Amino acid sequence: MKRALELALRGPAAGVNPQVGAVILNDSGEIVAEGWHLGSGTDHAEVMALKNLSAKFETLPKGLTAVVTLEPCNHTGKTGPCAQALIAAGISRVVYASSDPGDASSNGAQTLRDAGVEVISSVLETEADFQSRVWLTANRRRSPFVTLKWASSLDGRNAASDGSSKWISGEESRAHTHLQRSQCDAIAVGTATVLADDPELLARKSPNEYYSNQPLRVVIGNSDIPASARVLQGGDSVQLRTRDLQAALSELWARGVKHLLVEGGPNLASAFEEAGLVDEYQIYLAPVLLGGPRTSLTDIGVENISQGHRLEILETAQLGTDLFIRARRK
């Protein structure tokens, strides 16, 4: 299962489909084939593994075990059901980690059992659920997973008193931010940020090179923005004229957005936080002190220390001179 989890990460993080890895073992427990999902419309991990297996053997061995990070799907979409493919291949045992939350795609395990296949579930489930937390959370809730990102000084400022903010974070942090953008389905900012900073919001590998996957750029708010705004040029973008964030998320889910990265400014970030809509935080802390009023968050409904939004740190990393923190609400 650990190997299957490694393979899963070879698939794209963005898009409507999950990252899934699969290995097939012979009756001695040796890996004889591997597979992973390459994205919407391509073979699922189990099918890739079965094709790789068939390429090695004229006649498939008996007593094979398929180990998969996600419960094999049970429906026909752009591809056929993996549960049926495993049955047709004569797989004797299926081991999986996370259960499929989909209304149409779930219950593959029961289909396998009904066909006489031994099924073992929940192996390394905690690790698999964490690795696939974006896709699993979004599909269980039928709403995008929301990541809130900001870069700030050590004293929590996102800009100096005069409004200048380029650049608080260093080059390594900015490169990391662009990589994270390329792995999301959509990026959101408020109209105030568009009017003040005119951001492009594309995911760049370098000043003149862009990632192949570009997220939908979303502007949230009722204020008019000029047609010449950079966020409206060179890629897919949409303005959601609403202050109802739940309605905005519903609209984005209907557009196929599984993972939304909220990049600000502080008013939009604070609105998401106060509404309890943030699933995860990506914070870049630069070793500089700015003072002044321009904080990364404004009012989030906290009146006393006991109401503070306590976080659990999931990851820390040194990016150049900056500190990267990934966290979630306790």
Short mmCIF file of C-alpha atoms in Angstrom, two decimals:
data_model
loop_
_atom_site.label_atom_id
_atom_site.label_comp_id
_atom_site.label_asym_id
_atom_site.label_seq_id
_atom_site.Cartn_x
_atom_site.Cartn_y
_atom_site.Cartn_z
CA MET A 1 0.00 0.00 0.00
CA LYS A 2 2.87 2.39 0.67
CA ARG A 3 4.08 1.79 -2.88
CA ALA A 4 0.57 2.39 -4.24
CA LEU A 5 0.42 5.70 -2.36
CA GLU A 6 3.73 6.72 -3.92
CA LEU A 7 2.42 5.86 -7.38
CA ALA A 8 -0.77 7.85 -6.81
CA LEU A 9 1.24 11.07 -6.57
CA ARG A 10 2.37 10.64 -10.17
CA GLY A 11 -1.12 11.62 -11.29
CA PRO A 12 -2.31 15.24 -11.57
CA ALA A 13 -3.40 16.94 -8.35
CA ALA A 14 -5.81 19.25 -10.18
CA GLY A 15 -8.98 18.13 -11.92
CA VAL A 16 -12.16 16.32 -10.97
CA ASN A 17 -10.55 12.89 -10.60
CA PRO A 18 -8.62 11.59 -7.57
CA GLN A 19 -4.98 10.60 -7.49
CA VAL A 20 -5.00 6.79 -7.27
CA GLY A 21 -2.22 4.21 -7.28
CA ALA A 22 -2.43 0.44 -7.67
CA VAL A 23 -0.05 -2.51 -7.49
CA ILE A 24 -0.72 -6.16 -8.30
CA LEU A 25 0.96 -8.87 -6.27
CA ASN A 26 1.50 -12.52 -7.15
CA ASP A 27 0.76 -15.33 -4.69
CA SER A 28 4.25 -14.86 -3.21
CA GLY A 29 3.56 -11.20 -2.40
CA GLU A 30 5.84 -9.83 -5.11
CA ILE A 31 4.79 -6.79 -7.15
CA VAL A 32 4.21 -7.90 -10.74
CA ALA A 33 2.48 -4.77 -12.11
CA GLU A 34 1.84 -1.14 -11.19
CA GLY A 35 -0.50 1.60 -12.30
CA TRP A 36 -1.69 5.12 -11.52
CA HIS A 37 -4.35 7.47 -12.84
CA LEU A 38 -3.15 10.07 -15.35
CA GLY A 39 -6.27 12.23 -15.28
CA SER A 40 -9.79 12.53 -16.63
CA GLY A 41 -10.55 10.24 -19.56
CA THR A 42 -7.45 8.04 -19.09
CA ASP A 43 -7.23 4.55 -17.66
CA HIS A 44 -7.81 4.31 -13.93
CA ALA A 45 -4.94 3.01 -11.83
CA GLU A 46 -6.32 -0.54 -11.65
CA VAL A 47 -6.82 -0.72 -15.41
CA MET A 48 -3.31 0.59 -16.11
CA ALA A 49 -1.91 -2.02 -13.72
CA LEU A 50 -3.96 -4.78 -15.41
CA LYS A 51 -2.75 -3.70 -18.86
CA ASN A 52 0.84 -3.70 -17.63
CA LEU A 53 0.22 -7.14 -16.17
CA SER A 54 -1.19 -8.48 -19.44
CA ALA A 55 1.85 -7.16 -21.28
CA LYS A 56 4.08 -9.37 -19.10
CA PHE A 57 2.07 -12.61 -19.13
CA GLU A 58 0.38 -14.47 -21.98
CA THR A 59 -1.80 -16.19 -19.39
CA LEU A 60 -2.50 -14.32 -16.16
CA PRO A 61 -1.31 -16.14 -13.03
CA LYS A 62 -3.79 -17.32 -10.43
CA GLY A 63 -4.07 -15.96 -6.91
CA LEU A 64 -3.31 -12.32 -7.74
CA THR A 65 -3.95 -9.50 -5.26
CA ALA A 66 -4.69 -5.92 -6.30
CA VAL A 67 -3.70 -3.24 -3.76
CA VAL A 68 -5.38 0.11 -4.45
CA THR A 69 -5.36 3.42 -2.59
CA LEU A 70 -9.08 4.05 -3.25
CA GLU A 71 -12.01 1.62 -3.33
CA PRO A 72 -12.38 0.47 -6.96
CA CYS A 73 -15.07 2.43 -8.75
CA ASN A 74 -18.41 0.88 -9.60
CA HIS A 75 -19.73 3.03 -12.44
CA THR A 76 -19.20 3.83 -16.09
CA GLY A 77 -18.12 7.39 -16.78
CA LYS A 78 -15.45 8.27 -19.33
CA THR A 79 -14.01 4.84 -18.54
CA GLY A 80 -15.55 1.56 -17.38
CA PRO A 81 -15.95 0.35 -13.79
CA CYS A 82 -12.70 -0.83 -12.22
CA ALA A 83 -14.52 -3.36 -10.03
CA GLN A 84 -15.71 -5.19 -13.14
CA ALA A 85 -12.26 -4.99 -14.74
CA LEU A 86 -10.71 -6.66 -11.69
CA ILE A 87 -13.37 -9.37 -11.72
CA ALA A 88 -12.89 -10.01 -15.44
CA ALA A 89 -9.13 -10.34 -14.92
CA GLY A 90 -9.65 -13.03 -12.30
CA ILE A 91 -8.12 -11.09 -9.42
CA SER A 92 -8.54 -13.16 -6.25
CA ARG A 93 -8.16 -10.46 -3.61
CA VAL A 94 -8.54 -6.67 -3.52
CA VAL A 95 -7.05 -4.55 -0.75
CA TYR A 96 -7.88 -0.85 -0.58
CA ALA A 97 -7.28 2.09 1.75
CA SER A 98 -9.92 4.86 1.39
CA SER A 99 -13.62 4.31 0.73
CA ASP A 100 -15.10 5.99 -2.35
CA PRO A 101 -17.60 8.68 -1.22
CA GLY A 102 -19.28 9.04 -4.62
CA ASP A 103 -22.97 8.28 -5.00
CA ALA A 104 -22.46 6.63 -8.39
CA SER A 105 -18.90 5.34 -8.07
CA SER A 106 -19.04 3.79 -4.57
CA ASN A 107 -19.94 0.22 -3.57
CA GLY A 108 -17.24 -1.31 -5.75
CA ALA A 109 -16.19 -3.38 -2.75
CA GLN A 110 -19.64 -4.96 -2.53
CA THR A 111 -19.64 -5.71 -6.25
CA LEU A 112 -16.31 -7.48 -5.82
CA ARG A 113 -17.56 -9.48 -2.84
CA ASP A 114 -20.70 -10.48 -4.70
CA ALA A 115 -18.44 -11.88 -7.43
CA GLY A 116 -16.51 -13.98 -4.94
CA VAL A 117 -13.46 -11.72 -4.65
CA GLU A 118 -11.95 -11.39 -1.19
CA VAL A 119 -11.93 -7.72 -0.15
CA ILE A 120 -9.88 -6.12 2.63
CA SER A 121 -10.57 -2.46 3.37
CA SER A 122 -9.04 0.40 5.37
CA VAL A 123 -5.37 -0.61 5.03
CA LEU A 124 -3.29 2.53 5.76
CA GLU A 125 -6.59 4.40 5.61
CA THR A 126 -5.39 7.33 7.74
CA GLU A 127 -2.39 7.93 5.49
CA ALA A 128 -4.44 7.53 2.33
CA ASP A 129 -7.26 9.78 3.55
CA PHE A 130 -4.74 12.52 4.37
CA GLN A 131 -3.00 12.23 1.02
CA SER A 132 -6.36 12.41 -0.79
CA ARG A 133 -7.97 14.85 1.64
CA VAL A 134 -8.75 17.44 -1.02
CA TRP A 135 -10.66 15.08 -3.31
CA LEU A 136 -12.29 13.11 -0.49
CA THR A 137 -13.44 16.21 1.42
CA ALA A 138 -14.80 17.91 -1.69
CA ASN A 139 -16.74 14.83 -2.81
CA ARG A 140 -18.11 14.00 0.63
CA ARG A 141 -19.30 17.58 1.08
CA ARG A 142 -20.18 18.31 -2.58
CA SER A 143 -18.31 21.60 -2.28
CA PRO A 144 -14.75 22.71 -3.07
CA PHE A 145 -11.94 22.13 -0.60
CA VAL A 146 -10.79 25.64 0.39
CA THR A 147 -7.16 26.51 0.99
CA LEU A 148 -6.44 30.00 2.33
CA LYS A 149 -3.00 31.38 1.46
CA TRP A 150 -1.16 34.49 2.51
CA ALA A 151 2.39 35.81 2.76
CA SER A 152 3.23 38.07 5.67
CA SER A 153 5.92 39.54 7.83
CA LEU A 154 6.67 37.87 11.15
CA ASP A 155 4.38 40.40 12.82
CA GLY A 156 1.48 39.43 10.55
CA ARG A 157 1.51 42.30 8.07
CA ASN A 158 0.77 41.73 4.39
CA ALA A 159 2.05 45.15 3.34
CA ALA A 160 3.87 48.19 4.68
CA SER A 161 1.91 51.21 5.87
CA ASP A 162 2.05 52.80 2.40
CA GLY A 163 0.52 49.68 0.85
CA SER A 164 3.69 48.37 -0.81
CA SER A 165 4.00 44.58 -0.61
CA LYS A 166 6.40 43.45 -3.38
CA TRP A 167 8.06 41.46 -2.23
CA ILE A 168 7.45 40.38 1.37
CA SER A 169 8.29 36.78 0.60
CA GLY A 170 11.41 35.56 -1.17
CA GLU A 171 11.94 34.01 -4.57
CA GLU A 172 11.69 30.43 -3.25
CA SER A 173 8.33 31.13 -1.61
CA ARG A 174 6.97 32.71 -4.77
CA ALA A 175 8.07 29.70 -6.83
CA HIS A 176 6.35 27.43 -4.30
CA THR A 177 3.18 29.52 -4.55
CA HIS A 178 3.10 29.14 -8.33
CA LEU A 179 3.53 25.38 -8.00
CA GLN A 180 0.61 25.27 -5.54
CA ARG A 181 -1.48 27.33 -7.97
CA SER A 182 -0.82 24.81 -10.73
CA GLN A 183 -2.17 22.03 -8.52
CA CYS A 184 -5.48 23.77 -7.77
CA ASP A 185 -8.63 24.05 -9.87
CA ALA A 186 -9.34 27.71 -9.12
CA ILE A 187 -7.83 30.78 -7.46
CA ALA A 188 -10.00 33.45 -5.84
CA VAL A 189 -9.36 37.07 -4.97
CA GLY A 190 -11.67 39.92 -4.07
CA THR A 191 -12.48 42.89 -6.27
CA ALA A 192 -10.44 45.19 -4.00
CA THR A 193 -7.31 43.17 -4.71
CA VAL A 194 -7.93 43.34 -8.46
CA LEU A 195 -8.43 47.10 -8.33
CA ALA A 196 -5.41 47.70 -6.07
CA ASP A 197 -2.85 45.21 -7.39
CA ASP A 198 -4.09 44.11 -10.83
CA PRO A 199 -2.78 40.54 -10.35
CA GLU A 200 -2.44 38.09 -13.23
CA LEU A 201 -2.99 34.96 -11.06
CA LEU A 202 -1.50 32.56 -13.59
CA ALA A 203 0.83 29.75 -12.49
CA ARG A 204 4.35 30.38 -13.77
CA LYS A 205 7.43 28.17 -13.76
CA SER A 206 9.54 31.21 -14.59
CA PRO A 207 8.84 34.79 -15.74
CA ASN A 208 8.33 33.56 -19.32
CA GLU A 209 7.16 29.96 -18.80
CA TYR A 210 3.78 28.80 -17.56
CA TYR A 211 2.59 25.52 -16.06
CA SER A 212 0.48 23.39 -18.38
CA ASN A 213 -2.40 23.38 -15.89
CA GLN A 214 -3.81 26.84 -15.27
CA PRO A 215 -6.55 27.22 -12.65
CA LEU A 216 -9.77 29.09 -13.22
CA ARG A 217 -9.25 32.66 -11.96
CA VAL A 218 -12.15 33.83 -9.82
CA VAL A 219 -12.97 37.35 -8.68
CA ILE A 220 -15.53 37.53 -5.88
CA GLY A 221 -17.44 40.74 -5.18
CA ASN A 222 -19.95 43.18 -6.60
CA SER A 223 -17.64 46.05 -7.56
CA ASP A 224 -16.98 46.56 -11.25
CA ILE A 225 -13.50 45.70 -12.48
CA PRO A 226 -12.08 47.03 -15.75
CA ALA A 227 -12.15 44.83 -18.82
CA SER A 228 -8.41 45.47 -19.11
CA ALA A 229 -7.68 43.82 -15.74
CA ARG A 230 -4.87 41.27 -16.08
CA VAL A 231 -6.95 38.62 -14.31
CA LEU A 232 -9.34 38.69 -17.27
CA GLN A 233 -6.59 38.19 -19.86
CA GLY A 234 -4.86 35.06 -21.16
CA GLY A 235 -6.86 32.31 -19.47
CA ASP A 236 -10.18 31.25 -18.01
CA SER A 237 -11.67 33.66 -15.50
CA VAL A 238 -15.01 34.56 -13.97
CA GLN A 239 -16.40 37.23 -11.67
CA LEU A 240 -18.93 36.01 -9.13
CA ARG A 241 -20.96 39.07 -8.20
CA THR A 242 -21.93 38.02 -4.70
CA ARG A 243 -20.93 38.35 -1.08
CA ASP A 244 -22.53 35.01 -0.29
CA LEU A 245 -19.48 32.76 -0.09
CA GLN A 246 -21.50 29.56 0.20
CA ALA A 247 -23.30 30.48 -3.00
CA ALA A 248 -19.95 31.20 -4.64
CA LEU A 249 -18.67 27.76 -3.62
CA SER A 250 -21.81 26.12 -4.97
CA GLU A 251 -21.32 27.89 -8.29
CA LEU A 252 -17.67 26.79 -8.44
CA TRP A 253 -18.59 23.19 -7.59
CA ALA A 254 -21.08 23.25 -10.47
CA ARG A 255 -18.20 24.36 -12.70
CA GLY A 256 -16.15 21.32 -11.67
CA VAL A 257 -13.92 23.05 -9.12
CA LYS A 258 -12.69 20.60 -6.51
CA HIS A 259 -9.94 22.71 -4.91
CA LEU A 260 -10.15 26.48 -4.44
CA LEU A 261 -7.10 28.51 -3.42
CA VAL A 262 -8.11 31.80 -1.79
CA GLU A 263 -5.29 34.32 -2.22
CA GLY A 264 -6.89 37.43 -0.75
CA GLY A 265 -6.90 40.19 -0.03
CA PRO A 266 -7.44 40.39 3.70
CA ASN A 267 -11.16 41.21 3.45
CA LEU A 268 -11.97 38.13 1.36
CA ALA A 269 -9.62 35.95 3.41
CA SER A 270 -11.24 37.14 6.64
CA ALA A 271 -14.74 36.53 5.27
CA PHE A 272 -13.88 32.92 4.43
CA GLU A 273 -12.29 32.44 7.85
CA GLU A 274 -15.16 34.01 9.79
CA ALA A 275 -17.65 31.86 7.88
CA GLY A 276 -15.75 28.70 8.84
CA LEU A 277 -15.16 27.75 5.20
CA VAL A 278 -11.38 27.26 5.29
CA ASP A 279 -10.14 23.67 5.20
CA GLU A 280 -6.41 24.36 5.13
CA TYR A 281 -3.94 27.23 5.42
CA GLN A 282 -0.75 27.93 3.48
CA ILE A 283 1.23 30.66 5.18
CA TYR A 284 4.56 32.11 4.09
CA LEU A 285 6.33 33.99 6.89
CA ALA A 286 9.16 36.31 5.92
CA PRO A 287 11.81 37.38 8.46
CA VAL A 288 10.88 41.05 8.39
CA LEU A 289 8.96 43.34 10.75
CA LEU A 290 6.67 45.98 9.25
CA GLY A 291 4.31 47.18 11.97
CA GLY A 292 1.33 49.29 11.00
CA PRO A 293 -2.31 48.45 10.29
CA ARG A 294 -2.11 46.23 7.19
CA THR A 295 -2.68 42.81 8.71
CA SER A 296 -3.17 39.57 6.76
CA LEU A 297 -6.57 39.08 8.38
CA THR A 298 -9.02 41.68 9.64
CA ASP A 299 -12.10 40.99 11.79
CA ILE A 300 -12.91 37.27 11.96
CA GLY A 301 -15.43 37.49 14.79
CA VAL A 302 -12.98 36.85 17.64
CA GLU A 303 -13.71 39.07 20.66
CA ASN A 304 -11.64 37.32 23.33
CA ILE A 305 -8.73 34.91 23.49
CA SER A 306 -10.95 31.91 24.19
CA GLN A 307 -12.68 32.43 20.82
CA GLY A 308 -9.40 32.30 18.91
CA HIS A 309 -9.26 29.95 15.96
CA ARG A 310 -6.70 27.39 17.09
CA LEU A 311 -4.76 25.65 14.34
CA GLU A 312 -2.98 22.33 13.99
CA ILE A 313 0.36 22.52 12.18
CA LEU A 314 0.57 19.88 9.45
CA GLU A 315 3.84 20.84 7.78
CA THR A 316 6.68 23.33 8.06
CA ALA A 317 9.48 23.94 5.58
CA GLN A 318 12.30 26.41 5.09
CA LEU A 319 11.96 28.16 1.72
CA GLY A 320 15.06 30.29 1.32
CA THR A 321 14.89 32.68 4.26
CA ASP A 322 11.11 32.23 4.65
CA LEU A 323 9.15 29.75 6.73
CA PHE A 324 6.29 27.86 5.07
CA ILE A 325 3.48 26.58 7.31
CA ARG A 326 0.63 24.29 6.32
CA ALA A 327 -2.12 24.09 8.95
CA ARG A 328 -5.77 23.30 9.56
CA ARG A 329 -8.35 24.16 12.19
CA LYS A 330 -8.22 21.92 15.26
#
